[in-house]
């Protein structure tokens, strides 16, 4: 039996997290126990400015989490980023793995609390918008700005006392939201590429700043995950908002077709 599970996948931050989660659960299904160690030292390379394991600059070490997961049954998991989260994710059985391996560090919690205070965020009266575009267009159809705005208007009409928090790599979308809802929240600590920029938005950020920017983004994801309502499109960023939330209650997901011949098994549209 392999006691150390080495994760070699290295891509975007939440792509790394998704693959790590799946491989930990696959190990658990095969050996009916957790690995003694999960080695992620070759992951998150895009966010490093020098060699080393930066995993625990984002997440607590699993030994800090007093949770022993017992094997009771084989847990279903896979690449669900293009699927309907509420239909395919087995939250009751996956949530313990999220808690064990992806509980954010105290540094991330501190950033989150400072942002909540600075922007006067009341999580119980917040509609969080998570709109991922950029290079994701190579993987799936992207819902248009117009259709996203229509959904925001619909939900804001039902909850007029809620403020909108918007997180997106589309600067034009930011501008539209701010013009329609003057009191909307834009967290300015995250650098955004100009409207003319094409490609991975993280490539726009200087290498020496990427780790800190990723920490801030992870803190923002904690805020989004705990907001009263969430509007999002599919992808690894969206699915991690759901994982951190622990369920899909209050989440409005727009499911589109994958471009890479991955079957979505879901009807296109809002779920």
CSV table of C-alpha atoms in Angstrom, one decimal:
chain,number,residue,atom,x,y,z
A,1,UNK,CA,0.0,0.0,0.0
A,2,UNK,CA,1.3,3.5,-0.9
A,3,UNK,CA,1.4,5.5,2.3
A,4,UNK,CA,2.3,8.8,0.5
A,5,UNK,CA,0.0,10.1,-2.2
A,6,UNK,CA,1.9,12.4,-4.6
A,7,UNK,CA,-0.2,14.8,-6.6
A,8,UNK,CA,1.6,15.9,-9.8
A,9,UNK,CA,-1.2,17.8,-11.5
A,10,UNK,CA,-0.3,21.5,-11.9
A,11,UNK,CA,-2.6,24.0,-13.5
A,12,UNK,CA,-4.9,26.7,-12.2
A,13,UNK,CA,-5.4,27.0,-8.5
A,14,UNK,CA,-8.8,25.4,-8.2
A,15,UNK,CA,-8.0,22.9,-11.0
A,16,UNK,CA,-5.2,21.8,-8.7
A,17,UNK,CA,-7.6,21.6,-5.8
A,18,UNK,CA,-10.2,19.6,-7.8
A,19,UNK,CA,-7.6,17.0,-9.0
A,20,UNK,CA,-6.2,16.7,-5.4
A,21,UNK,CA,-9.7,16.1,-4.0
A,22,UNK,CA,-10.5,13.4,-6.5
A,23,UNK,CA,-7.2,11.6,-6.0
A,24,UNK,CA,-7.5,11.6,-2.3
A,25,UNK,CA,-11.0,10.1,-2.5
A,26,UNK,CA,-9.9,7.6,-5.1
A,27,UNK,CA,-7.1,6.5,-2.7
A,28,UNK,CA,-9.7,6.3,0.1
A,29,UNK,CA,-11.9,4.1,-2.1
A,30,UNK,CA,-9.1,1.8,-3.0
A,31,UNK,CA,-7.4,1.4,0.4
A,32,UNK,CA,-10.3,2.2,2.7
A,33,UNK,CA,-8.3,4.6,4.6
A,34,UNK,CA,-6.7,8.1,4.2
A,35,UNK,CA,-3.1,8.4,3.0
A,36,UNK,CA,-0.6,9.1,5.7
A,37,UNK,CA,0.7,12.0,3.7
A,38,UNK,CA,-0.5,13.9,0.6
A,39,UNK,CA,2.5,15.5,-1.2
A,40,UNK,CA,1.4,18.6,-3.2
A,41,UNK,CA,4.9,20.1,-3.4
A,42,UNK,CA,4.8,20.2,-7.2
A,43,UNK,CA,1.4,21.8,-7.3
A,44,UNK,CA,0.6,25.5,-7.4
A,45,UNK,CA,3.8,26.2,-9.3
A,46,UNK,CA,2.1,29.0,-11.2
A,47,UNK,CA,1.8,30.9,-7.9
A,48,UNK,CA,5.3,30.4,-6.7
A,49,UNK,CA,8.3,32.7,-7.0
A,50,UNK,CA,10.7,30.1,-5.7
A,51,UNK,CA,10.7,26.3,-5.2
A,52,UNK,CA,8.9,24.7,-2.3
A,53,UNK,CA,5.6,23.6,-1.0
A,54,UNK,CA,3.2,26.5,-0.6
A,55,UNK,CA,0.1,24.4,0.1
A,56,UNK,CA,-0.1,25.4,3.8
A,57,UNK,CA,0.1,29.1,2.9
A,58,UNK,CA,-3.5,28.5,1.8
A,59,UNK,CA,-4.9,25.6,3.8
A,60,UNK,CA,-4.4,24.1,7.2
A,61,UNK,CA,-2.4,20.9,7.5
A,62,UNK,CA,-4.8,17.9,7.7
A,63,UNK,CA,-3.2,17.0,11.1
A,64,UNK,CA,-4.6,20.2,12.5
A,65,UNK,CA,-8.2,19.0,11.6
A,66,UNK,CA,-9.5,16.7,14.3
A,67,UNK,CA,-11.5,14.5,11.9
A,68,UNK,CA,-11.1,10.8,11.3
A,69,UNK,CA,-12.9,9.7,8.2
A,70,UNK,CA,-14.0,6.1,8.4
A,71,UNK,CA,-14.6,4.0,5.3
A,72,UNK,CA,-18.3,3.0,5.0
A,73,UNK,CA,-18.9,2.9,1.3
A,74,UNK,CA,-17.3,3.8,-2.0
A,75,UNK,CA,-17.7,7.5,-2.7
A,76,UNK,CA,-18.6,8.8,-6.1
A,77,UNK,CA,-16.5,11.5,-7.4
A,78,UNK,CA,-15.1,12.8,-10.7
A,79,UNK,CA,-14.6,15.9,-12.9
A,80,UNK,CA,-17.9,17.6,-12.1
A,81,UNK,CA,-17.0,21.2,-13.0
A,82,UNK,CA,-19.2,21.1,-16.2
A,83,UNK,CA,-22.1,19.3,-14.5
A,84,UNK,CA,-25.1,20.4,-12.5
A,85,UNK,CA,-23.5,20.6,-9.0
A,86,UNK,CA,-26.8,20.0,-7.2
A,87,UNK,CA,-27.4,16.8,-9.2
A,88,UNK,CA,-24.0,15.2,-9.3
A,89,UNK,CA,-22.0,16.2,-6.2
A,90,UNK,CA,-22.4,13.9,-3.2
A,91,UNK,CA,-22.0,16.6,-0.6
A,92,UNK,CA,-22.7,14.6,2.6
A,93,UNK,CA,-19.8,12.2,1.8
A,94,UNK,CA,-17.4,14.7,0.2
A,95,UNK,CA,-17.8,17.4,2.8
A,96,UNK,CA,-15.5,15.6,5.3
A,97,UNK,CA,-12.7,15.6,2.8
A,98,UNK,CA,-13.2,19.3,2.1
A,99,UNK,CA,-12.9,20.0,5.8
A,100,UNK,CA,-9.9,17.7,6.3
A,101,UNK,CA,-7.8,18.9,3.4
A,102,UNK,CA,-9.2,22.3,2.3
A,103,UNK,CA,-9.9,24.2,5.5
A,104,UNK,CA,-8.3,27.5,4.9
A,105,UNK,CA,-5.4,28.8,7.0
A,106,UNK,CA,-5.7,31.4,9.7
A,107,UNK,CA,-3.9,33.8,7.3
A,108,UNK,CA,-6.7,33.4,4.8
A,109,UNK,CA,-9.4,33.8,7.5
A,110,UNK,CA,-7.7,37.0,8.7
A,111,UNK,CA,-7.8,38.4,5.1
A,112,UNK,CA,-11.5,37.4,4.8
A,113,UNK,CA,-12.4,39.1,8.1
A,114,UNK,CA,-10.6,42.3,7.1
A,115,UNK,CA,-12.4,42.4,3.7
A,116,UNK,CA,-15.7,41.9,5.3
A,117,UNK,CA,-15.0,44.8,7.7
A,118,UNK,CA,-13.6,47.1,5.0
A,119,UNK,CA,-16.5,46.6,2.6
A,120,UNK,CA,-19.2,46.4,5.3
A,121,UNK,CA,-20.4,43.0,4.0
A,122,UNK,CA,-23.4,41.5,5.6
A,123,UNK,CA,-23.3,37.9,4.4
A,124,UNK,CA,-26.9,37.3,5.3
A,125,UNK,CA,-27.9,40.1,2.8
A,126,UNK,CA,-25.4,39.5,0.0
A,127,UNK,CA,-25.9,38.2,-3.5
A,128,UNK,CA,-22.5,37.1,-4.7
A,129,UNK,CA,-21.8,36.9,-8.4
A,130,UNK,CA,-19.0,34.6,-9.6
A,131,UNK,CA,-18.6,35.1,-13.3
A,132,UNK,CA,-15.6,33.2,-14.9
A,133,UNK,CA,-14.8,34.0,-18.5
A,134,UNK,CA,-11.2,34.5,-19.9
A,135,UNK,CA,-9.4,31.4,-21.1
A,136,UNK,CA,-12.4,29.3,-19.8
A,137,UNK,CA,-13.9,30.0,-23.3
A,138,UNK,CA,-11.5,27.3,-24.6
A,139,UNK,CA,-13.3,24.7,-22.4
A,140,UNK,CA,-17.0,25.6,-22.4
A,141,UNK,CA,-19.6,27.9,-23.7
A,142,UNK,CA,-19.8,31.1,-21.6
A,143,UNK,CA,-23.1,32.7,-20.6
A,144,UNK,CA,-23.3,36.2,-22.0
A,145,UNK,CA,-23.1,39.4,-19.9
A,146,UNK,CA,-26.7,40.1,-20.8
A,147,UNK,CA,-28.0,36.8,-19.6
A,148,UNK,CA,-26.0,37.1,-16.4
A,149,UNK,CA,-27.4,40.6,-15.8
A,150,UNK,CA,-30.9,39.3,-16.4
A,151,UNK,CA,-30.5,36.7,-13.6
A,152,UNK,CA,-29.1,39.3,-11.2
A,153,UNK,CA,-32.1,41.6,-11.9
A,154,UNK,CA,-34.5,38.7,-11.3
A,155,UNK,CA,-32.9,37.8,-8.0
A,156,UNK,CA,-32.4,41.3,-6.8
A,157,UNK,CA,-36.1,41.9,-7.5
A,158,UNK,CA,-36.9,39.1,-5.0
A,159,UNK,CA,-34.3,40.3,-2.4
A,160,UNK,CA,-34.2,44.1,-2.8
A,161,UNK,CA,-32.5,44.5,0.6
A,162,UNK,CA,-29.5,42.4,-0.6
A,163,UNK,CA,-26.3,44.1,-1.8
A,164,UNK,CA,-24.4,42.6,-4.8
A,165,UNK,CA,-20.8,41.4,-4.5
A,166,UNK,CA,-19.3,40.8,-7.9
A,167,UNK,CA,-16.1,38.8,-8.6
A,168,UNK,CA,-15.2,38.3,-12.3
A,169,UNK,CA,-12.2,38.4,-14.7
A,170,UNK,CA,-14.4,40.4,-17.1
A,171,UNK,CA,-13.8,44.1,-16.5
A,172,UNK,CA,-16.7,45.0,-18.8
A,173,UNK,CA,-19.0,43.0,-16.6
A,174,UNK,CA,-17.8,44.8,-13.6
A,175,UNK,CA,-18.6,48.1,-15.2
A,176,UNK,CA,-22.1,47.1,-16.2
A,177,UNK,CA,-22.9,45.8,-12.7
A,178,UNK,CA,-21.6,49.0,-11.1
A,179,UNK,CA,-23.6,51.2,-13.5
A,180,UNK,CA,-26.8,49.3,-12.6
A,181,UNK,CA,-26.3,48.9,-8.9
A,182,UNK,CA,-24.3,51.8,-7.4
A,183,UNK,CA,-23.9,50.1,-4.0
A,184,UNK,CA,-22.5,46.9,-5.4
A,185,UNK,CA,-19.3,45.6,-3.9
A,186,UNK,CA,-16.1,45.3,-5.9
A,187,UNK,CA,-13.1,44.0,-3.9
A,188,UNK,CA,-10.3,46.1,-5.3
A,189,UNK,CA,-7.5,44.1,-3.7
A,190,UNK,CA,-7.6,41.7,-6.6
A,191,UNK,CA,-5.9,42.9,-9.8
A,192,UNK,CA,-8.0,42.6,-12.9
A,193,UNK,CA,-6.7,42.6,-16.5
A,194,UNK,CA,-7.8,45.3,-18.9
A,195,UNK,CA,-10.7,44.6,-21.2
A,196,UNK,CA,-8.4,44.0,-24.1
A,197,UNK,CA,-6.5,41.3,-22.3
A,198,UNK,CA,-6.9,37.7,-23.7
A,199,UNK,CA,-5.9,34.6,-21.9
A,200,UNK,CA,-5.4,33.4,-18.3
A,201,UNK,CA,-6.1,36.4,-16.0
A,202,UNK,CA,-3.4,35.2,-13.6
A,203,UNK,CA,-0.8,35.6,-16.4
A,204,UNK,CA,-1.4,39.3,-16.1
A,205,UNK,CA,-0.2,39.4,-12.5
A,206,UNK,CA,3.6,39.7,-11.9
A,207,UNK,CA,5.0,36.4,-10.6
A,208,UNK,CA,6.1,37.9,-7.3
A,209,UNK,CA,2.6,39.0,-6.5
A,210,UNK,CA,0.7,35.8,-7.6
A,211,UNK,CA,0.9,34.0,-4.3
A,212,UNK,CA,-0.5,36.9,-2.3
A,213,UNK,CA,-3.2,37.5,-5.0
A,214,UNK,CA,-4.2,33.9,-4.8
A,215,UNK,CA,-4.5,34.1,-1.0
A,216,UNK,CA,-6.8,37.2,-1.4
A,217,UNK,CA,-8.8,35.4,-4.0
A,218,UNK,CA,-9.2,32.3,-1.7
A,219,UNK,CA,-10.4,34.7,1.0
A,220,UNK,CA,-12.9,36.2,-1.4
A,221,UNK,CA,-14.1,32.7,-2.2
A,222,UNK,CA,-14.8,32.1,1.5
A,223,UNK,CA,-17.0,35.2,1.5
A,224,UNK,CA,-18.8,34.2,-1.7
A,225,UNK,CA,-19.4,30.7,-0.3
A,226,UNK,CA,-21.1,32.0,2.8
A,227,UNK,CA,-23.2,34.7,1.1
A,228,UNK,CA,-26.9,34.3,1.2
A,229,UNK,CA,-27.3,33.8,-2.6
A,230,UNK,CA,-24.7,32.9,-5.2
A,231,UNK,CA,-25.0,33.3,-9.0
A,232,UNK,CA,-22.3,31.5,-10.9
A,233,UNK,CA,-21.4,29.7,-14.1
A,234,UNK,CA,-19.8,26.3,-14.3
A,235,UNK,CA,-16.1,25.5,-14.0
A,236,UNK,CA,-13.5,24.8,-11.2
A,237,UNK,CA,-13.9,28.2,-9.6
A,238,UNK,CA,-17.7,27.8,-9.4
A,239,UNK,CA,-17.5,24.3,-8.1
A,240,UNK,CA,-15.2,25.3,-5.3
A,241,UNK,CA,-17.7,28.0,-4.2
A,242,UNK,CA,-20.1,25.1,-3.8
A,243,UNK,CA,-17.6,22.8,-2.1
A,244,UNK,CA,-16.7,25.6,0.5
A,245,UNK,CA,-20.4,26.2,1.0
A,246,UNK,CA,-21.0,22.5,1.6
A,247,UNK,CA,-24.3,22.4,-0.4
A,248,UNK,CA,-26.1,24.1,-3.3
A,249,UNK,CA,-28.8,25.8,-1.3
A,250,UNK,CA,-29.1,29.4,-2.6
A,251,UNK,CA,-26.8,28.7,-5.5
A,252,UNK,CA,-28.0,29.5,-9.1
A,253,UNK,CA,-25.7,27.8,-11.6
A,254,UNK,CA,-25.7,28.3,-15.3
A,255,UNK,CA,-24.8,25.1,-17.0
A,256,UNK,CA,-23.4,25.2,-20.6
A,257,UNK,CA,-22.0,22.7,-23.0
A,258,UNK,CA,-18.3,21.7,-22.7
A,259,UNK,CA,-16.3,22.4,-25.9
A,260,UNK,CA,-13.9,19.5,-25.2
A,261,UNK,CA,-16.4,16.7,-25.8
A,262,UNK,CA,-17.0,16.2,-22.1
A,263,UNK,CA,-20.6,15.1,-21.7
A,264,UNK,CA,-22.4,17.4,-19.3
A,265,UNK,CA,-25.5,15.2,-18.9
A,266,UNK,CA,-27.3,18.4,-17.9
A,267,UNK,CA,-29.7,20.7,-19.8
A,268,UNK,CA,-28.3,24.1,-20.8
A,269,UNK,CA,-29.6,26.9,-18.6
A,270,UNK,CA,-30.1,27.9,-15.0
A,271,UNK,CA,-30.3,25.3,-12.3
